[in-house]
Amino acid sequence: MDVLMPQLGETVAEGKIVKWFKSAGDAVKPGDNLFEIETDKTSMEVPATSAGTLLEVRVLVGEVVKVGAVVAVISGAGETASAPPAAPAKAPVAPPRAAAAPVAAIQAAPTPRTTPLDPFREVRTPERNYGPAKLAGGTFTTPLARRLASERGIDLTRVSGSGPHGRIVAHDVEKAAPPAAALATGASAAQVKALYDGIAYEEVPLDSMRRTIAKRLIEAKQTIPHFYLTADMDAGRLIAMREEANAAAPKGADGEPAFKLSLNDFIIKAWAAALQRIPAANAVWAEDRILRFTHSDIGVAVALEGGLITPVLHNAETKSLSAISAEMRDLAERARIKKLMPNEYQGGASAISNLGMYGVREFAAIINPPHATILAVGSTRRAPVETADGRVKFISQLTVTLSCDHRVVDGALGAELLAAFKSFVEKPVTALV
């Protein structure tokens, strides 16, 4: 039985082996951890799904391979290892130990598949089929077409099928034009380095996270028609509520408060309430349709060493501030050690990027596909404003910029969403009811 590199999320195309728990010749049973993999977003242990003996290890620690590639071979009773692929024969194969044969003989043979496969439906194998066989618009695709599209970065929703009943086949993908992001590659590494000939510098190789960030940001800026809305608001009452809530937090036996709310917790809650008030903006673009959501699922950007990730806080409008605070702290901590599951950083309709803690006054964020909006939050500052009677007073002013996907959110709708958010910031108690 071939052991394949699993797919941890729809946008993950490759993974790196960081540890083997078993060696060639070891007996394994279902549930035993075989190896640990690391992608640009997370790391996880991969267990065996059948009993047998680990005959071959085809990918060594530190090597990066594509999703679906064979990384090892497990043999049950009476089985022999399948021949390795002809090319490229880069990863050495660890020979089986002498004790492998007797161990294999006492292991139960894996149960054969009894469920018939429907060639026109999703492949019922591990999550390596590069997405569903049926696209959102109803068009079906073949497994080979999905694999080729993933490897070449081609959006299948833009491909016309020539197969039976309009099914997309491999030939359709092969003749499809490359995406716009692939065309705008800029200068080559050699061309850039030539500009600095004779100047001292250090070359920093790109890891999988930085490559993914670069690819997705190019995709976002070239395929999403951004426009930006900026507003100033008085955050004085919100700051006062935060201080009062933290002061009233009950203390545990160790004397530590049960919670410590951040300004970002209040911003998340206010943004969730704003998306509920303006439901037409709580949506994403899906090529031939717009998906509008019932709940406010909000991604929150978390800085990592060498990159960032956006964990998603689901049903944020239903959660208390203390629950939001605790969940975000947990997500951020696990994000920094790459222990998030795919469902914890995928999905959502909007996101928040807060650089206020770095003293940034205001900025415009790039939308994270397939989201339709992202809210960029700056720092609060003391600012003078004119009162209704003509006097001047100082307030705690907060500046935010809303980036919108014009395919989903028009100018007036974006302005309504930003106005709703402002009302919840300036009257924060209304976001709690």
Coordinates of C-alpha atoms in Angstrom, one line a residue, residues 10-416:
E10 CA -7.5 23.4 -0.6
T11 CA -4.7 25.9 -1.2
V12 CA -1.9 23.6 0.0
A13 CA 0.1 22.0 -2.9
E14 CA 3.1 20.6 -1.1
G15 CA 4.5 19.6 2.2
K16 CA 7.8 18.9 4.0
I17 CA 8.7 15.8 5.9
V18 CA 10.1 17.0 9.3
K19 CA 10.2 13.7 11.2
W20 CA 9.7 10.0 10.7
F21 CA 8.3 8.0 13.7
K22 CA 8.8 4.6 12.0
S23 CA 11.8 3.1 10.1
A24 CA 11.8 0.7 7.2
G25 CA 11.1 -2.8 8.6
D26 CA 8.9 -1.6 11.5
A27 CA 5.5 -3.0 12.0
V28 CA 2.6 -0.5 11.9
K29 CA -1.0 -0.7 12.8
P30 CA -3.9 1.7 12.1
G31 CA -3.5 4.9 14.1
D32 CA 0.3 4.7 14.5
N33 CA 2.0 7.9 13.7
L34 CA 4.1 7.4 10.6
F35 CA 5.6 10.9 9.9
E36 CA 5.2 14.6 10.6
I37 CA 4.7 17.1 7.8
E38 CA 4.9 20.8 7.7
T39 CA 3.2 23.1 5.2
D40 CA 3.3 26.9 4.8
K41 CA 0.4 27.1 7.4
T42 CA 0.5 24.2 9.8
S43 CA 2.3 21.0 10.9
M44 CA 0.7 17.7 11.9
E45 CA 1.4 14.0 12.4
V46 CA 0.1 11.6 9.8
P47 CA -1.1 8.2 11.0
A48 CA -1.2 4.9 9.3
T49 CA -4.6 3.8 7.9
S50 CA -3.8 0.0 7.6
A51 CA -1.7 -2.7 9.3
G52 CA 1.4 -4.1 7.8
T53 CA 5.2 -3.4 7.7
L54 CA 6.8 -0.2 6.6
L55 CA 8.9 -1.6 3.6
E56 CA 10.2 1.6 2.1
V57 CA 10.8 5.3 3.0
R58 CA 10.9 7.2 -0.2
V59 CA 11.2 10.8 1.1
L60 CA 13.8 11.8 3.7
V61 CA 13.5 14.3 6.5
G62 CA 13.7 17.9 5.2
E63 CA 12.5 17.1 1.6
V64 CA 9.5 18.9 0.1
V65 CA 7.1 16.9 -2.1
K66 CA 3.9 17.6 -3.9
V67 CA 0.5 16.6 -2.4
G68 CA -0.4 13.1 -3.6
A69 CA 3.3 11.9 -4.0
V70 CA 4.2 8.5 -2.6
V71 CA 6.4 9.0 0.5
A72 CA 6.4 5.4 1.8
V73 CA 5.2 1.9 1.2
I74 CA 3.4 -0.3 3.7
S75 CA 3.1 -4.0 2.9
G76 CA 0.6 -6.4 4.5
A77 CA 0.8 -10.2 4.6
G78 CA 1.8 -11.6 1.2
E79 CA 2.4 -8.1 -0.4
T80 CA 5.5 -6.8 -1.9
A81 CA 6.6 -3.2 -2.4
S82 CA 5.4 -1.5 -5.6
A83 CA 8.1 -0.2 -7.9
P84 CA 9.2 3.4 -7.3
P85 CA 8.5 5.9 -10.0
A86 CA 11.1 6.0 -12.8
A87 CA 11.8 9.7 -12.5
P88 CA 12.9 11.7 -10.7
A89 CA 14.7 9.1 -8.4
K90 CA 15.9 11.8 -6.0
A91 CA 14.8 10.4 -2.6
P92 CA 16.8 7.3 -1.6
V93 CA 14.9 4.2 -0.5
A94 CA 15.8 2.8 2.8
P95 CA 16.2 -1.0 2.5
P96 CA 14.0 -3.3 4.7
R97 CA 15.6 -4.8 7.7
A98 CA 16.0 -8.6 7.9
A99 CA 13.3 -8.8 10.5
A100 CA 10.7 -7.3 8.2
A101 CA 9.6 -10.6 6.6
P102 CA 8.6 -12.4 9.8
V103 CA 6.8 -9.4 11.1
A104 CA 4.9 -8.9 7.9
A105 CA 3.8 -12.6 8.0
I106 CA 1.9 -12.2 11.3
Q107 CA 0.1 -8.9 10.3
A108 CA -3.5 -9.1 9.1
A109 CA -3.9 -8.2 5.4
P110 CA -5.7 -4.9 4.8
T111 CA -9.4 -5.2 4.1
P112 CA -10.1 -4.8 0.3
R113 CA -12.2 -2.0 -0.9
T114 CA -15.8 -3.1 -1.4
T115 CA -17.5 0.2 -2.2
P116 CA -17.8 0.7 -6.0
L117 CA -16.4 3.9 -7.4
D118 CA -18.5 6.1 -9.5
P119 CA -16.2 7.6 -12.2
F120 CA -18.3 10.7 -12.5
R121 CA -18.2 11.6 -8.8
E122 CA -15.5 12.6 -6.3
V123 CA -12.7 10.1 -5.8
R124 CA -13.2 8.1 -2.6
T125 CA -9.5 8.0 -1.6
P126 CA -7.5 10.1 0.8
E127 CA -7.8 13.9 0.5
R128 CA -5.5 14.1 -2.5
N129 CA -7.9 14.6 -5.3
Y130 CA -7.2 18.3 -5.6
G131 CA -10.7 19.4 -4.9
P132 CA -14.2 18.2 -5.6
A133 CA -15.2 16.7 -8.9
K134 CA -18.2 19.0 -9.1
L135 CA -17.5 22.7 -9.3
A136 CA -19.7 25.4 -7.8
G137 CA -21.4 26.0 -11.2
G138 CA -22.3 22.4 -11.6
T139 CA -19.5 21.4 -14.1
F140 CA -17.8 18.1 -13.5
T141 CA -14.0 17.6 -13.8
T142 CA -11.8 14.5 -14.2
P143 CA -9.2 13.6 -11.5
L144 CA -6.3 14.2 -13.9
A145 CA -7.8 17.6 -14.9
R146 CA -7.9 18.7 -11.3
R147 CA -4.4 17.6 -10.7
L148 CA -3.0 19.4 -13.7
A149 CA -5.0 22.5 -12.8
S150 CA -3.5 22.5 -9.3
E151 CA 0.0 22.0 -10.5
R152 CA -0.2 24.8 -13.1
G153 CA -2.2 27.3 -11.0
I154 CA -5.2 27.3 -13.4
D155 CA -8.7 28.2 -12.1
L156 CA -11.0 25.5 -13.3
T157 CA -14.0 27.8 -13.2
R158 CA -12.5 29.7 -16.1
V159 CA -12.0 26.5 -18.2
S160 CA -14.5 25.3 -20.8
G161 CA -15.1 21.5 -20.8
S162 CA -14.9 19.5 -24.0
G163 CA -15.8 16.2 -22.5
P164 CA -19.2 14.5 -22.3
H165 CA -21.9 16.9 -20.9
G166 CA -19.3 19.7 -20.7
R167 CA -17.0 17.8 -18.4
I168 CA -13.5 19.3 -18.0
V169 CA -10.8 16.9 -19.1
A170 CA -7.0 17.0 -19.0
H171 CA -6.8 18.4 -22.6
D172 CA -9.0 21.4 -21.6
V173 CA -6.5 22.3 -18.8
E174 CA -3.5 21.8 -21.0
K175 CA -4.7 24.3 -23.6
A176 CA -5.9 26.8 -21.0
A177 CA -4.0 30.0 -20.8
P178 CA -1.9 30.5 -17.7
P179 CA -3.4 32.8 -15.0
A180 CA -2.6 36.5 -14.9
A181 CA -0.5 36.0 -11.8
A182 CA 1.8 33.6 -13.7
L183 CA 2.3 36.2 -16.4
A184 CA 3.5 39.0 -14.2
T185 CA 6.6 37.4 -12.8
G186 CA 8.8 40.5 -13.0
A187 CA 12.6 40.4 -13.3
S188 CA 14.4 37.1 -12.8
A189 CA 16.7 36.5 -9.9
A190 CA 19.7 36.8 -12.2
Q191 CA 18.5 40.1 -13.5
V192 CA 17.9 41.5 -10.0
K193 CA 21.3 40.2 -8.7
A194 CA 23.0 41.8 -11.7
L195 CA 21.9 45.2 -10.5
Y196 CA 23.9 44.7 -7.3
D197 CA 27.0 43.2 -8.7
G198 CA 29.9 44.1 -6.4
I199 CA 27.6 45.0 -3.5
A200 CA 27.6 42.9 -0.3
Y201 CA 24.3 41.2 0.5
E202 CA 22.9 38.0 1.9
E203 CA 20.6 35.6 0.0
V204 CA 17.7 34.3 2.0
P205 CA 16.0 31.3 0.4
L206 CA 12.2 31.4 0.3
D207 CA 10.4 28.9 2.5
S208 CA 7.0 27.5 1.6
M209 CA 5.1 30.2 3.7
R210 CA 6.8 33.1 2.0
R211 CA 6.2 31.5 -1.4
T212 CA 2.5 31.1 -0.7
I213 CA 2.2 34.6 0.6
A214 CA 3.8 36.0 -2.5
K215 CA 1.6 33.9 -4.8
R216 CA -1.6 34.8 -3.0
L217 CA -0.9 38.5 -2.8
I218 CA -0.2 38.7 -6.5
E219 CA -3.4 36.8 -7.1
A220 CA -5.3 39.2 -4.8
K221 CA -4.0 42.4 -6.4
Q222 CA -4.4 41.2 -10.0
T223 CA -7.8 39.5 -9.8
I224 CA -9.7 41.5 -7.1
P225 CA -10.8 45.0 -8.0
H226 CA -9.9 46.8 -4.7
F227 CA -11.3 50.1 -3.5
Y228 CA -10.7 51.7 -0.1
L229 CA -12.8 53.6 2.4
T230 CA -11.2 55.4 5.4
A231 CA -13.0 56.8 8.5
D232 CA -12.0 58.3 11.8
M233 CA -14.0 57.5 14.9
D234 CA -14.0 58.3 18.6
A235 CA -12.8 55.2 20.5
G236 CA -13.0 56.8 24.0
R237 CA -16.0 55.0 25.2
L238 CA -14.7 51.7 23.9
I239 CA -11.4 52.2 25.7
A240 CA -13.2 53.1 28.9
M241 CA -15.4 50.0 28.7
R242 CA -12.3 47.8 28.2
E243 CA -10.6 49.3 31.2
E244 CA -13.7 48.9 33.4
A245 CA -14.3 45.3 32.2
N246 CA -10.7 44.3 33.0
A247 CA -10.8 46.0 36.4
A248 CA -13.9 44.0 37.2
A249 CA -12.6 40.6 36.0
P250 CA -12.8 38.0 38.8
K251 CA -9.6 36.6 40.1
G252 CA -8.7 32.9 40.5
A253 CA -7.0 31.1 43.3
D254 CA -3.6 32.2 41.9
G255 CA -4.7 35.9 42.0
E256 CA -4.7 36.2 38.3
P257 CA -7.7 37.7 36.5
A258 CA -10.0 35.3 34.7
F259 CA -9.6 37.4 31.5
K260 CA -7.8 40.4 30.1
L261 CA -9.6 41.9 27.2
S262 CA -7.6 43.7 24.4
L263 CA -8.8 46.5 22.2
N264 CA -8.7 44.0 19.3
D265 CA -11.3 41.8 21.1
F266 CA -13.8 44.8 21.1
I267 CA -12.9 45.5 17.4
I268 CA -13.7 41.9 16.5
K269 CA -17.0 42.0 18.3
A270 CA -17.9 45.4 16.7
W271 CA -17.0 44.1 13.2
A272 CA -19.1 41.0 13.7
A273 CA -22.1 43.1 14.7
A274 CA -21.5 45.4 11.7
L275 CA -21.6 42.4 9.3
Q276 CA -24.9 41.3 10.9
R277 CA -26.4 44.8 10.5
I278 CA -25.3 44.9 6.8
P279 CA -25.8 41.3 5.7
A280 CA -25.3 42.0 2.0
A281 CA -21.6 42.8 2.8
N282 CA -21.2 39.5 4.7
A283 CA -20.4 37.7 1.5
V284 CA -17.7 36.3 -0.9
W285 CA -17.2 36.2 -4.7
A286 CA -17.6 32.7 -6.2
E287 CA -17.0 33.4 -9.9
D288 CA -20.5 32.9 -11.2
R289 CA -22.4 33.8 -8.0
I290 CA -22.1 35.6 -4.6
L291 CA -22.3 33.6 -1.4
R292 CA -23.9 35.4 1.5
F293 CA -23.5 34.1 5.0
T294 CA -25.7 33.9 8.1
H295 CA -23.0 34.2 10.7
S296 CA -20.0 36.5 11.0
D297 CA -16.9 34.3 10.5
I298 CA -13.9 36.7 10.8
G299 CA -10.3 36.1 10.0
V300 CA -7.8 37.9 12.2
A301 CA -4.2 38.4 10.9
V302 CA -1.5 36.9 13.2
A303 CA 2.1 37.7 12.6
L304 CA 4.5 34.8 12.5
E305 CA 8.2 34.5 12.1
G306 CA 8.8 35.0 8.4
G307 CA 5.1 35.6 7.5
L308 CA 1.6 35.7 8.7
I309 CA -1.6 33.6 8.9
T310 CA -5.3 34.4 9.3
P311 CA -7.1 32.2 11.8
V312 CA -10.9 32.4 11.5
L313 CA -13.1 33.1 14.5
H314 CA -16.4 31.5 13.6
N315 CA -19.8 32.8 14.7
A316 CA -18.2 35.8 16.3
E317 CA -21.4 37.7 16.7
T318 CA -22.7 35.1 19.1
K319 CA -19.7 35.1 21.4
S320 CA -19.0 37.1 24.5
L321 CA -15.9 39.4 24.7
S322 CA -14.2 37.0 27.1
A323 CA -14.9 34.0 24.8
I324 CA -13.5 36.0 21.8
S325 CA -10.4 36.9 23.8
A326 CA -9.7 33.3 25.0
E327 CA -10.3 31.8 21.5
M328 CA -8.1 34.4 19.8
R329 CA -5.3 33.8 22.3
D330 CA -5.5 30.1 21.7
L331 CA -5.6 30.4 17.9
A332 CA -2.7 32.8 17.9
E333 CA -0.5 30.6 20.1
R334 CA -1.2 27.5 18.0
A335 CA -0.7 29.5 14.8
R336 CA 2.8 30.5 15.9
I337 CA 3.8 26.9 16.4
K338 CA 2.0 25.7 13.2
K339 CA -0.6 23.6 15.0
L340 CA -3.8 25.0 13.4
M341 CA -6.1 22.6 11.6
P342 CA -7.2 23.6 8.0
N343 CA -10.7 24.4 9.2
E344 CA -9.3 26.9 11.6
Y345 CA -7.6 29.1 9.0
Q346 CA -9.9 28.6 6.0
G347 CA -13.2 30.2 5.2
G348 CA -14.8 33.4 6.5
A349 CA -16.1 36.4 4.6
S350 CA -14.0 39.2 6.0
A351 CA -10.8 39.8 8.0
I352 CA -9.2 42.2 10.4
S353 CA -5.6 43.4 10.3
N354 CA -4.5 45.5 13.3
L355 CA -1.2 47.3 13.3
G356 CA -2.1 49.7 16.0
M357 CA 0.2 48.1 18.5
Y358 CA 3.1 49.1 16.2
G359 CA 2.1 52.7 16.2
V360 CA 0.8 52.7 12.7
R361 CA -1.7 55.5 12.2
E362 CA -3.5 54.1 9.2
F363 CA -2.9 51.7 6.3
A364 CA -4.7 49.8 3.5
A365 CA -4.7 46.0 3.7
I366 CA -4.9 43.6 0.8
I367 CA -8.0 41.4 0.6
N368 CA -7.4 37.7 1.5
P369 CA -9.2 35.6 -1.2
P370 CA -12.0 34.6 -1.3
H371 CA -12.9 37.3 1.3
A372 CA -14.7 40.4 0.0
T373 CA -13.5 42.8 2.7
I374 CA -10.7 43.4 5.1
L375 CA -10.6 46.0 7.8
A376 CA -7.2 47.7 8.5
V377 CA -7.0 49.1 12.0
G378 CA -4.5 51.8 13.1
S379 CA -3.5 53.0 16.5
T380 CA -5.6 55.3 18.8
R381 CA -4.2 58.8 19.4
R382 CA -5.2 62.0 21.1
A383 CA -6.7 64.3 18.4
P384 CA -8.5 67.7 18.6
V385 CA -12.1 67.9 17.2
E386 CA -14.6 70.7 17.0
T387 CA -17.7 70.3 19.2
A388 CA -21.2 71.3 18.2
D389 CA -20.9 74.6 20.1
G390 CA -17.7 75.5 18.3
R391 CA -15.3 74.6 21.0
V392 CA -12.3 72.2 20.7
K393 CA -11.9 69.0 22.6
F394 CA -9.5 66.1 22.5
I395 CA -10.7 62.6 21.8
S396 CA -9.1 59.1 21.5
Q397 CA -9.3 58.9 17.7
L398 CA -9.1 55.6 15.8
T399 CA -8.6 55.5 12.0
V400 CA -9.6 52.4 10.0
T401 CA -9.5 51.7 6.3
L402 CA -11.9 49.2 4.7
S403 CA -10.7 47.4 1.6
C404 CA -13.6 46.1 -0.6
D405 CA -13.9 43.7 -3.5
H406 CA -16.0 45.8 -5.9
R407 CA -17.5 42.7 -7.5
V408 CA -19.3 42.0 -4.2
V409 CA -19.4 45.4 -2.3
D410 CA -20.2 48.6 -4.1
G411 CA -19.2 52.0 -2.7
A412 CA -22.5 52.7 -1.0
L413 CA -22.6 49.3 0.6
G414 CA -19.1 49.6 1.8
A415 CA -19.9 53.0 3.3
E416 CA -22.9 51.5 5.1

